């Protein structure tokens, strides 16, 4: 910043009363001696924020101050300003009016620099002020990540193979690179560091580099969802060099491109060490790379898991038990490992010997012996578990129970006085029992060794910067939430959502929290296990004894303003006997009540429902046959026959609306056969009766059902029939 601008800023800050004159004199002297400029000194001392300084300076100079995250820049403007010019002078082009180019800069440009830009671009310059970080982010967003680096590589004469940036020999993995500082030279090394650094700053857990026919796709997984990161188009010319650099970092074979490879590297970002898990696979257009970003060390705490008070107390008591097995269940990526690590962290004392068997080791834990299993050399969980017993452990964590041998050894370990933690891949807690019995575990052994099954999911949390009440939620859904939670009134249910803002990248979500389902194995549950009772009956008993299901825990977080109903319904299995106000297979997001579930678009609109169908609905006659699984006295009284021929009024890949000559009880399960006209296809499936309406003058019954067990192929076939017939 020039001395003239320093004087203007100093006068403005004193005039506004933001800085005392005496303090300003000291700051001005420091700026003169350091050569950094007054603005930088004020920021370094923490006297004012950048936004405050820019606002004061813009007012004094009578120029605008912009928030770049809210500005949309036209592509025609970017096309006329090369990235090398914008990045060299550190500005973002905003708009072109006639022969005037408006640029956003962190501090007013000197006349000399304005003349240089005018000479190179042929436009007069008009200045607007913006934050330094906002300008850096805008350059990435407009020109693509690493665009300036790619441009410098091209102009410096590097070959497109990027070989000149690759050292002949790299130090071993133990050498830790500070990727935030290694950004001086224009090289592929710097480009890779920029990708890693940008992913870390955006809270990405995974970075996906995917070659396509048209170029290279770069995506980040943030809060469990993949989002695109814009990159410079020229980066496709350096894909092999980028992948070679990543392979060198993780000690992989840079010559082998035909086989998948897995590796690991450790890098430093500011004061934090990151453990990179790197995996490559061959594709027709080059190698695809996924990099998982993991902190080398994390502070695990039970309090940060988001557990309700009752479940928190139960878990505290559970992990203090001297023996038994605790299973955490859920799909991949549901946070099971974090929960187990938090439990181990709480009981990790000098008096306990804790050993883990993992694949892979996710995080390092001080005071815990961690072992990486390697199936490729015959060192699996079962073999590792047998060896671990010779090391006199008190607590064992087993990454996953995958087979009967591992399960039997784990049970034997628990029965001989050890506390065992492990995971299973099931949809809910009760299904963990069925899963173990299915792989061959004797029910009596299961009942005598397992202490608890804990199911969990990760759901996104609402961004606090743009949180607002959602008044578009149907009353039926609010009623179901109130009913599931045992609330006295629907008025107690308030639902929130995120509007979308720069903080959450316009998604409305920021961060994730876990929802839980705790199934303690008490005497009643043990009796059901020994009798091999189905999981739905075990769950029903557990709920009657006070168990809170995943859906109910999710509803609790909805009414406390942590998440949205759509997020809960998306991440949790449907409840046994769930009403139609819950999720329906042909609806997206919030569902409609039972009375609207089978209606046509016109009827749904009249009923006040929201049109959110995933599948098209066709008003047409299709022959169907059905057989009721449950006969009722009412059906027999009306002379109902178990099997009859009928036709539909409308049909979709989610459900149908048909006419019956006899009454059918709502809630019945029908075994259906659907004949598609013009084809030889017959679709067989189960369907649940949602609503039955009697048309007295015609002596018929309008029946609305939804499909329960259509396969993906059947649903696709039915949807194509509807769409083709409509067109």
XYZ file of C-alpha atoms in Angstrom:
727
model
C 0.000 0.000 0.000
C 1.373 3.439 -0.912
C 2.209 6.060 1.700
C -0.588 8.252 0.380
C -3.178 5.547 1.054
C -1.593 4.936 4.479
C -2.137 8.598 5.369
C -5.741 8.513 4.143
C -6.440 5.352 6.164
C -4.771 6.772 9.294
C -6.822 9.971 9.131
C -10.045 8.000 8.575
C -9.464 5.630 11.506
C -8.657 8.506 13.881
C -11.544 10.571 12.556
C -13.983 7.695 13.160
C -12.612 7.232 16.668
C -11.599 3.641 15.957
C -7.930 4.255 16.813
C -6.480 6.882 19.169
C -4.057 9.414 17.668
C -1.197 8.318 19.918
C -1.656 4.683 19.001
C -1.923 5.617 15.323
C 1.433 7.422 15.450
C 3.043 4.253 16.808
C 1.389 2.107 14.144
C 2.423 4.498 11.364
C 6.058 4.393 12.496
C 5.971 0.598 12.572
C 4.468 0.535 9.069
C 7.240 2.825 7.766
C 10.024 0.747 9.302
C 8.609 -2.631 8.230
C 7.459 -1.578 4.769
C 4.295 -3.695 5.154
C 1.733 -0.922 5.037
C -0.608 0.424 7.684
C -3.505 -1.872 6.782
C -1.378 -4.999 7.342
C -0.048 -3.704 10.677
C -3.545 -2.895 12.000
C -4.702 -6.397 11.017
C -1.666 -8.105 12.585
C -2.208 -6.293 15.901
C -5.873 -7.341 15.928
C -7.020 -3.759 16.431
C -9.675 -3.972 13.709
C -11.007 -6.627 11.381
C -10.412 -6.503 7.641
C -14.068 -5.797 6.925
C -14.043 -2.733 9.216
C -10.860 -1.353 7.637
C -12.182 -1.802 4.090
C -15.516 -0.176 4.974
C -13.788 2.903 6.426
C -11.352 3.155 3.509
C -14.093 2.734 0.891
C -16.165 5.460 2.519
C -13.202 7.823 2.663
C -12.197 7.215 -0.979
C -15.839 7.116 -2.145
C -15.495 3.735 -3.777
C -17.576 0.585 -3.320
C -16.870 -2.333 -0.965
C -18.143 -5.723 -2.201
C -18.809 -9.176 -0.765
C -17.401 -11.435 -3.484
C -19.271 -14.518 -2.229
C -22.510 -12.808 -3.197
C -21.338 -11.516 -6.597
C -21.967 -13.438 -9.826
C -19.282 -12.709 -12.417
C -20.173 -13.248 -16.068
C -18.049 -15.623 -18.123
C -17.595 -12.984 -20.847
C -15.749 -10.797 -18.326
C -13.459 -13.655 -17.239
C -12.693 -14.529 -20.862
C -11.305 -11.020 -21.446
C -9.044 -11.080 -18.379
C -6.380 -13.846 -18.468
C -5.738 -15.693 -15.221
C -2.035 -14.766 -15.351
C -2.923 -11.054 -15.210
C -5.556 -11.421 -12.470
C -3.370 -13.636 -10.259
C -0.194 -11.569 -10.812
C -1.797 -8.290 -9.755
C -4.082 -9.972 -7.198
C -7.473 -8.751 -8.378
C -10.812 -10.220 -9.442
C -12.563 -8.762 -12.518
C -16.164 -7.879 -11.664
C -17.740 -6.274 -14.741
C -17.026 -4.408 -17.934
C -19.020 -1.284 -18.813
C -17.956 0.118 -22.167
C -14.182 0.518 -21.884
C -14.137 0.457 -18.059
C -13.141 -2.692 -16.142
C -14.191 -2.860 -12.486
C -11.829 -4.932 -10.349
C -11.960 -6.061 -6.700
C -8.684 -5.563 -4.803
C -7.712 -5.886 -1.117
C -6.256 -2.333 -1.086
C -6.345 0.564 -3.576
C -3.981 0.057 -6.511
C -1.230 2.550 -7.190
C -1.534 4.619 -10.364
C 1.519 2.872 -11.817
C -0.080 -0.568 -11.414
C -3.368 0.670 -12.855
C -1.453 1.914 -15.917
C 0.210 -1.518 -16.318
C -3.152 -3.300 -16.209
C -4.644 -0.752 -18.620
C -1.762 -1.349 -21.045
C -2.146 -5.150 -20.936
C -5.939 -5.332 -21.112
C -6.891 -2.146 -22.942
C -9.504 -1.089 -20.384
C -9.714 1.768 -17.967
C -9.699 0.618 -14.329
C -12.350 1.227 -11.667
C -11.609 -0.077 -8.171
C -13.767 -1.845 -5.559
C -12.465 -3.182 -2.254
C -12.814 -6.778 -1.040
C -11.185 -9.037 1.561
C -7.886 -10.763 0.750
C -9.252 -14.270 1.467
C -12.411 -13.517 -0.509
C -10.303 -12.542 -3.511
C -8.248 -15.752 -3.287
C -11.440 -17.843 -3.080
C -13.034 -15.931 -5.966
C -9.988 -16.526 -8.184
C -10.305 -20.281 -7.519
C -14.032 -20.211 -8.145
C -13.791 -18.195 -11.361
C -10.673 -19.595 -12.991
C -10.449 -22.977 -11.304
C -8.254 -24.396 -8.549
C -4.546 -24.075 -9.436
C -5.195 -22.057 -12.603
C -2.338 -19.631 -11.877
C 0.016 -22.532 -11.112
C -0.900 -24.333 -14.346
C -0.348 -21.118 -16.272
C 3.093 -20.659 -14.725
C 4.010 -24.269 -15.506
C 3.091 -23.682 -19.143
C 4.964 -20.401 -19.431
C 8.027 -21.768 -17.633
C 8.418 -24.356 -20.390
C 7.744 -27.512 -18.393
C 6.818 -30.541 -20.441
C 3.222 -31.702 -20.240
C 4.380 -34.905 -18.648
C 5.443 -32.877 -15.647
C 8.585 -34.965 -15.385
C 10.772 -31.939 -14.709
C 8.909 -31.318 -11.471
C 9.445 -34.858 -10.260
C 12.614 -35.520 -8.252
C 14.645 -38.589 -9.101
C 14.433 -39.888 -5.573
C 12.049 -39.037 -2.796
C 12.709 -39.423 0.920
C 10.825 -42.179 2.726
C 7.339 -41.673 4.099
C 8.695 -40.663 7.494
C 9.630 -37.266 6.017
C 6.670 -34.973 6.655
C 6.001 -32.209 4.142
C 4.470 -28.860 5.111
C 2.087 -28.438 2.177
C 1.067 -24.926 3.283
C 4.646 -23.642 2.864
C 5.710 -25.601 -0.239
C 4.051 -23.171 -2.634
C 6.927 -21.120 -4.007
C 7.765 -22.735 -7.333
C 5.381 -23.120 -10.230
C 5.362 -26.916 -10.374
C 3.166 -29.985 -10.216
C 4.257 -30.349 -6.598
C 2.710 -26.997 -5.817
C -0.436 -27.910 -7.755
C -0.943 -31.087 -5.698
C -0.322 -29.147 -2.487
C -2.940 -26.593 -3.497
C -5.507 -29.365 -4.059
C -4.788 -30.912 -0.645
C -4.792 -27.560 1.124
C -8.034 -26.446 -0.511
C -9.737 -29.720 0.443
C -8.581 -29.414 4.053
C -9.747 -25.804 4.319
C -13.200 -26.776 3.021
C -13.522 -29.546 5.667
C -13.387 -32.325 3.054
C -12.971 -35.888 4.316
C -12.159 -37.236 0.840
C -10.723 -35.780 -2.356
C -11.719 -37.484 -5.628
C -9.596 -36.951 -8.757
C -11.457 -38.594 -11.639
C -10.371 -38.645 -15.305
C -13.129 -38.183 -17.879
C -13.177 -38.209 -21.651
C -13.661 -34.437 -21.649
C -11.162 -33.612 -18.893
C -10.573 -34.087 -15.166
C -13.197 -33.949 -12.412
C -12.190 -32.860 -8.907
C -14.719 -33.453 -6.134
C -14.706 -33.064 -2.348
C -16.812 -35.044 0.120
C -18.038 -32.520 2.677
C -20.475 -33.535 5.438
C -20.982 -36.843 3.650
C -22.000 -35.275 0.310
C -19.868 -34.947 -2.829
C -19.521 -31.472 -4.337
C -17.581 -30.301 -7.378
C -14.455 -28.177 -7.107
C -13.819 -26.099 -10.200
C -10.391 -26.651 -11.766
C -8.567 -25.071 -14.684
C -9.348 -26.936 -17.944
C -5.606 -27.222 -18.702
C -5.140 -29.434 -15.653
C -6.101 -32.443 -17.778
C -2.702 -32.141 -19.514
C -0.976 -32.746 -16.172
C -3.095 -35.624 -14.847
C -0.298 -38.203 -15.125
C 2.141 -35.834 -13.438
C -0.326 -35.126 -10.608
C -0.937 -38.839 -10.022
C 2.806 -39.564 -10.152
C 3.409 -36.889 -7.525
C 0.703 -38.372 -5.273
C 2.180 -41.862 -5.737
C 5.662 -40.630 -4.816
C 4.271 -39.039 -1.640
C 2.723 -42.381 -0.633
C 5.549 -44.686 -1.789
C 3.518 -46.293 -4.577
C 4.828 -47.623 -7.885
C 4.619 -44.720 -10.358
C 5.190 -47.043 -13.334
C 2.304 -49.424 -12.554
C -0.914 -47.962 -13.956
C -2.838 -51.152 -14.730
C -3.525 -52.332 -11.157
C -5.166 -50.693 -8.127
C -2.750 -49.454 -5.457
C -3.171 -48.285 -1.870
C -0.741 -46.120 0.079
C -0.344 -43.648 2.872
C 1.403 -40.327 3.438
C 1.730 -37.841 6.274
C 1.724 -34.104 5.599
C 1.647 -30.994 7.754
C -0.906 -28.209 7.409
C -0.164 -25.259 9.673
C 0.136 -26.907 13.101
C -1.845 -30.031 12.264
C -0.556 -33.351 10.945
C -2.741 -35.024 8.324
C -2.714 -38.720 7.538
C -3.498 -39.241 3.851
C -4.980 -42.597 2.791
C -4.472 -42.863 -0.947
C -6.103 -45.330 -3.331
C -5.767 -45.536 -7.127
C -7.752 -47.562 -9.645
C -7.338 -47.802 -13.447
C -10.075 -46.413 -15.725
C -10.317 -46.141 -19.543
C -9.218 -42.485 -19.394
C -6.455 -42.734 -16.792
C -6.075 -43.529 -13.115
C -8.710 -42.363 -10.653
C -7.453 -41.311 -7.211
C -9.228 -40.934 -3.880
C -7.403 -39.286 -0.987
C -8.892 -39.579 2.493
C -7.856 -36.774 4.847
C -7.537 -37.892 8.468
C -6.008 -35.987 11.381
C -3.105 -38.070 12.708
C -4.385 -37.502 16.224
C -7.844 -36.546 17.416
C -9.293 -35.682 20.782
C -12.116 -38.185 21.290
C -14.842 -37.389 23.781
C -18.134 -39.097 24.623
C -19.676 -35.696 25.312
C -19.131 -34.654 21.678
C -21.011 -37.628 20.242
C -24.392 -35.930 20.621
C -25.858 -38.605 22.891
C -29.061 -37.857 24.834
C -28.570 -37.754 28.605
C -30.230 -41.118 29.266
C -28.202 -42.934 26.605
C -25.040 -41.164 27.745
C -25.458 -42.495 31.268
C -26.226 -45.983 29.931
C -23.095 -45.989 27.758
C -20.929 -44.744 30.638
C -22.101 -47.684 32.773
C -21.774 -50.102 29.858
C -18.112 -49.419 29.034
C -17.136 -49.873 32.668
C -18.261 -53.508 32.664
C -15.443 -56.053 33.118
C -16.516 -58.367 30.295
C -18.976 -58.856 27.438
C -19.332 -57.644 23.855
C -20.611 -54.267 22.718
C -21.571 -54.099 19.042
C -21.911 -50.811 17.149
C -23.910 -51.303 13.947
C -24.509 -49.233 10.845
C -23.437 -48.879 7.207
C -19.992 -47.740 6.058
C -19.371 -44.106 6.922
C -21.895 -43.925 9.773
C -19.318 -42.960 12.423
C -18.987 -46.350 14.141
C -15.204 -46.081 14.514
C -15.441 -42.619 16.086
C -17.919 -43.940 18.663
C -15.668 -46.893 19.516
C -12.584 -44.666 19.781
C -14.476 -42.328 22.105
C -15.401 -45.278 24.333
C -11.792 -46.499 24.407
C -10.555 -42.989 25.155
C -12.816 -42.791 28.225
C -11.548 -46.089 29.722
C -7.931 -45.673 28.574
C -5.959 -45.701 31.840
C -2.568 -47.014 32.926
C -4.319 -49.858 34.749
C -5.857 -51.241 31.549
C -4.232 -52.994 28.628
C -6.159 -52.067 25.451
C -5.428 -53.688 22.083
C -7.171 -52.961 18.788
C -7.335 -54.944 15.551
C -8.272 -52.641 12.668
C -8.474 -52.507 8.897
C -7.237 -49.849 8.491
C -6.042 -48.004 11.610
C -8.050 -44.784 11.375
C -6.457 -42.693 14.134
C -3.501 -42.986 16.473
C -4.346 -43.313 20.175
C -1.734 -42.822 22.853
C -1.585 -45.667 25.370
C -3.376 -48.136 23.073
C -1.702 -50.975 21.162
C -3.062 -50.770 17.622
C -2.644 -53.579 15.075
C -3.266 -53.409 11.323
C -4.685 -56.647 9.907
C -3.368 -57.746 6.505
C -5.568 -60.367 4.802
C -3.167 -60.539 1.839
C -0.594 -62.284 4.065
C -3.188 -64.385 5.921
C -3.243 -62.076 8.946
C -6.987 -61.591 9.362
C -9.171 -60.650 12.342
C -9.539 -64.238 13.563
C -5.800 -64.969 13.507
C -4.975 -61.599 15.024
C -7.514 -62.115 17.790
C -5.958 -65.450 18.761
C -2.514 -63.831 18.988
C -3.795 -60.820 20.919
C -5.014 -63.079 23.750
C -1.394 -63.994 24.522
C -0.692 -60.328 25.326
C -2.970 -60.295 28.370
C -5.430 -57.552 27.276
C -8.245 -56.182 29.422
C -10.097 -54.568 26.532
C -10.084 -55.531 22.848
C -11.484 -53.557 19.938
C -12.192 -55.632 16.843
C -12.640 -53.598 13.666
C -15.467 -55.762 12.326
C -17.035 -59.201 12.760
C -17.205 -60.540 9.211
C -17.408 -64.322 9.572
C -18.303 -67.150 11.941
C -14.707 -67.855 13.004
C -14.117 -64.266 14.117
C -17.502 -64.126 15.873
C -16.898 -67.365 17.797
C -13.446 -66.274 18.957
C -14.807 -62.870 20.032
C -17.567 -64.579 22.023
C -15.083 -66.926 23.643
C -12.882 -63.942 24.558
C -15.856 -62.146 26.129
C -16.929 -65.231 28.088
C -13.429 -65.591 29.532
C -13.455 -62.154 31.176
C -12.576 -59.586 28.506
C -14.474 -56.516 27.338
C -14.799 -56.550 23.530
C -15.876 -53.727 21.223
C -16.726 -54.445 17.586
C -18.874 -53.405 14.622
C -21.471 -54.969 12.318
C -23.058 -53.773 9.089
C -26.812 -53.816 9.769
C -29.707 -51.382 9.371
C -30.739 -51.245 13.024
C -29.763 -52.625 16.422
C -32.148 -55.616 16.441
C -30.900 -56.735 13.013
C -27.459 -57.276 14.565
C -28.881 -60.300 16.375
C -30.249 -61.774 13.149
C -26.979 -61.086 11.349
C -24.897 -63.026 13.896
C -27.315 -65.954 13.931
C -27.308 -65.991 10.115
C -23.520 -66.386 9.963
C -23.783 -69.375 12.310
C -23.431 -68.117 15.902
C -25.385 -70.252 18.358
C -28.213 -68.191 19.928
C -27.349 -69.284 23.487
C -23.753 -68.066 23.046
C -24.985 -64.778 21.635
C -27.407 -64.273 24.519
C -24.768 -64.991 27.150
C -21.949 -62.815 25.731
C -23.401 -59.668 24.127
C -24.208 -56.764 26.446
C -25.666 -54.269 23.969
C -26.235 -53.446 20.311
C -25.877 -49.784 19.370
C -27.090 -48.638 15.940
C -26.085 -45.239 14.604
C -26.190 -42.918 11.589
C -24.613 -39.573 10.753
C -26.984 -36.792 9.736
C -26.123 -33.300 8.550
C -26.745 -30.395 10.918
C -28.358 -27.097 9.956
C -25.970 -24.198 9.309
C -26.306 -21.807 12.244
C -25.550 -18.757 10.070
C -28.649 -19.191 7.882
C -30.956 -21.175 10.170
C -34.640 -20.306 9.918
C -37.988 -21.853 10.846
C -39.491 -24.044 8.145
C -43.223 -23.358 7.944
C -43.788 -25.412 4.789
C -43.733 -28.753 6.651
C -47.137 -30.557 6.390
C -49.146 -30.777 9.590
C -49.358 -34.548 9.116
C -45.596 -34.861 9.433
C -45.590 -32.667 12.529
C -48.324 -34.884 13.962
C -46.236 -37.983 13.353
C -43.196 -36.412 15.030
C -45.313 -35.448 18.035
C -46.849 -38.921 18.157
C -43.489 -40.730 17.898
C -41.982 -38.579 20.653
C -45.049 -38.714 22.892
C -45.556 -34.940 22.829
C -48.858 -33.556 24.068
C -49.407 -31.110 21.246
C -48.327 -30.545 17.650
C -47.622 -26.954 18.716
C -44.541 -28.281 20.529
C -43.038 -29.312 17.172
C -41.002 -26.554 15.532
C -39.004 -27.450 12.447
C -36.014 -25.525 11.113
C -33.934 -25.495 7.939
C -30.920 -23.735 6.470
C -31.658 -21.060 3.892
C -28.206 -21.392 2.307
C -25.313 -18.964 2.712
C -21.596 -18.642 1.836
C -20.606 -20.342 5.110
C -22.356 -23.600 4.154
C -21.694 -23.245 0.411
C -25.426 -22.624 -0.148
C -26.330 -26.129 1.101
C -28.020 -25.105 4.356
C -25.952 -27.684 6.284
C -22.691 -27.401 8.199
C -21.216 -30.400 10.032
C -22.749 -33.704 11.107
C -24.046 -35.303 14.285
C -24.871 -38.917 15.146
C -28.261 -40.395 15.999
C -28.391 -43.592 18.064
C -30.481 -46.632 18.937
C -29.500 -48.549 22.104
C -30.683 -52.154 22.478
C -29.612 -53.596 25.872
C -29.647 -57.399 26.046
C -31.697 -58.004 29.194
C -33.321 -61.269 30.307
C -36.437 -60.804 28.161
C -34.380 -60.091 25.029
C -32.114 -63.054 25.788
C -35.149 -65.320 25.887
C -36.243 -64.105 22.455
C -32.715 -64.586 21.072
C -32.588 -68.205 22.253
C -35.946 -68.817 20.551
C -34.599 -67.238 17.318
C -37.368 -64.666 17.326
C -37.422 -62.364 14.258
C -35.710 -58.999 14.678
C -38.921 -56.992 14.221
C -40.470 -58.674 17.278
C -37.292 -58.093 19.300
C -37.385 -54.437 18.323
C -41.072 -54.207 19.234
C -40.369 -55.578 22.717
C -37.390 -53.248 23.173
C -39.487 -50.221 22.178
C -42.190 -51.237 24.653
C -39.483 -51.318 27.354
C -38.358 -47.762 26.507
C -35.857 -48.087 23.651
C -35.631 -44.955 21.495
C -35.303 -45.880 17.809
C -33.039 -44.182 15.278
C -36.046 -42.359 13.841
C -37.164 -41.127 17.266
C -33.672 -39.904 18.162
C -33.627 -38.129 14.802
C -37.011 -36.500 15.524
C -35.622 -35.286 18.852
C -32.777 -33.549 17.032
C -35.300 -32.081 14.580
C -37.344 -30.348 17.267
C -34.189 -29.072 18.989
C -33.232 -27.377 15.721
C -30.184 -29.476 14.900
C -31.361 -31.031 11.633
C -34.290 -31.353 9.210
C -37.014 -34.036 8.872
C -35.838 -34.834 5.325
C -32.335 -35.605 6.610
C -33.699 -37.925 9.311
C -36.010 -39.805 6.917
C -33.219 -40.157 4.374
C -30.758 -41.658 6.839
C -33.007 -43.911 8.938
C -34.907 -47.105 8.052
C -38.683 -46.860 8.013
C -40.323 -47.843 11.258
C -42.184 -51.132 11.484
C -45.837 -50.242 10.868
C -44.983 -46.676 9.941
C -47.989 -44.598 8.905
C -48.288 -43.113 5.460
C -47.202 -39.751 6.849
C -43.731 -41.236 6.877
C -41.542 -41.728 3.846
C -43.259 -43.204 0.777
C -41.215 -44.897 -1.946
C -42.436 -42.663 -4.790
C -41.941 -39.397 -2.876
C -38.868 -37.270 -2.350
C -38.278 -35.467 0.925
C -41.435 -34.763 2.926
C -44.241 -37.238 2.276
C -47.971 -36.745 2.060
C -50.602 -38.178 4.407
C -52.289 -41.480 3.697
C -55.309 -39.834 2.133
C -53.138 -38.187 -0.540
C -50.613 -40.936 -1.142
C -52.437 -42.562 -4.033
C -54.027 -39.475 -5.587
C -53.472 -38.116 -9.052
C -51.663 -34.786 -9.501
C -54.917 -32.832 -9.763
C -56.422 -34.484 -6.671
C -53.218 -33.985 -4.710
C -53.193 -30.293 -5.566
C -56.792 -29.926 -4.427
C -55.989 -31.686 -1.180
C -53.215 -29.222 -0.406
C -50.328 -31.636 -0.857
C -46.940 -30.703 -2.306
C -46.100 -32.195 -5.711
C -42.800 -33.960 -5.042
C -43.078 -37.208 -6.965
C -39.997 -39.050 -8.052
C -41.981 -41.244 -10.468
C -44.564 -40.174 -13.059
C -48.155 -41.311 -12.566
C -50.204 -42.574 -15.512
C -54.016 -42.425 -15.667
C -54.647 -45.716 -17.467
C -56.265 -49.126 -17.094
C -53.897 -52.003 -16.323
C -55.052 -55.529 -15.424
C -54.000 -56.624 -11.951
C -54.580 -59.708 -9.821
C -54.242 -59.690 -6.078
C -54.605 -62.022 -3.128
C -55.034 -60.806 0.451
C -52.721 -62.301 3.038
C -55.054 -61.401 5.924
C -58.721 -62.433 5.703
C -61.120 -60.445 7.822
C -64.676 -61.066 8.956
C -65.766 -57.954 7.074
C -64.362 -59.352 3.810
C -66.030 -62.719 4.291
C -69.302 -61.045 5.169
C -69.299 -59.261 1.803
C -68.479 -62.448 -0.066
C -64.889 -61.437 -0.869
C -62.991 -64.054 -2.891
C -59.239 -64.459 -2.242
C -58.307 -63.888 -5.879
C -60.004 -61.608 -8.370
C -59.317 -59.614 -11.509
C -59.356 -55.806 -11.393
C -58.104 -52.759 -13.323
C -56.266 -49.610 -12.262
C -57.327 -45.975 -12.514
C -53.740 -44.752 -12.366
C -50.334 -46.282 -11.750
C -46.743 -45.254 -10.995
C -43.540 -47.028 -10.077
C -44.354 -46.330 -6.445
C -47.965 -47.386 -6.096
C -51.346 -47.599 -7.816
C -55.012 -46.653 -7.515
C -57.456 -49.394 -8.592
C -61.135 -50.306 -8.464
C -62.353 -53.318 -6.488
C -65.801 -54.866 -6.579
C -65.410 -55.984 -2.955
C -64.203 -54.121 0.147
C -60.608 -54.533 1.313
C -59.435 -53.601 4.799
C -56.976 -50.701 5.041
C -53.583 -51.944 6.206
C -53.934 -55.312 4.460
C -50.957 -56.755 2.611
C -51.737 -57.840 -0.956
C -49.819 -60.226 -3.180
C -50.134 -58.479 -6.563
C -49.591 -59.396 -10.219
C -49.544 -56.479 -12.667
C -49.960 -57.093 -16.412
C -48.481 -54.312 -18.578
C -50.520 -53.839 -21.822
C -48.626 -54.380 -25.050
C -45.944 -56.423 -23.318
C -45.565 -59.925 -21.984
C -44.249 -58.553 -18.686
C -45.972 -59.470 -15.428
C -44.701 -57.705 -12.303
C -45.204 -59.552 -9.017
C -44.821 -57.805 -5.669
C -46.338 -57.161 -2.262
C -48.383 -54.011 -1.658
C -49.899 -52.338 1.384
C -53.443 -50.947 1.298
C -53.319 -47.282 2.328
C -56.887 -46.152 1.771
C -60.250 -47.603 0.712
C -63.120 -45.363 -0.437
C -66.626 -46.696 -1.114
C -68.493 -45.259 -4.103
C -72.076 -46.083 -3.075
C -73.860 -45.149 -6.302
C -71.568 -47.443 -8.340
C -71.194 -50.137 -5.652
C -67.408 -50.211 -6.066
C -64.394 -49.423 -3.887
C -61.462 -47.175 -4.805
C -58.305 -48.716 -3.341
C -54.915 -46.991 -3.028
C -51.801 -49.087 -2.358
C -48.044 -48.628 -2.297
C -45.498 -51.237 -3.381
C -43.401 -52.806 -0.645
C -40.810 -54.995 -2.338
C -40.340 -53.990 -5.971
C -36.807 -54.711 -7.169
C -34.845 -51.913 -8.836
C -35.261 -53.626 -12.204
C -39.043 -53.952 -11.765
C -39.407 -50.345 -10.619
C -37.344 -49.115 -13.593
C -39.405 -51.237 -15.998
C -42.681 -49.910 -14.586
C -41.460 -46.312 -14.631
C -40.360 -46.627 -18.283
C -43.781 -48.033 -19.196
C -45.506 -45.042 -17.555
C -43.205 -42.477 -19.206
C -43.393 -44.086 -22.653
C -47.182 -44.347 -22.504
C -47.508 -40.711 -21.389
C -45.359 -39.483 -24.274
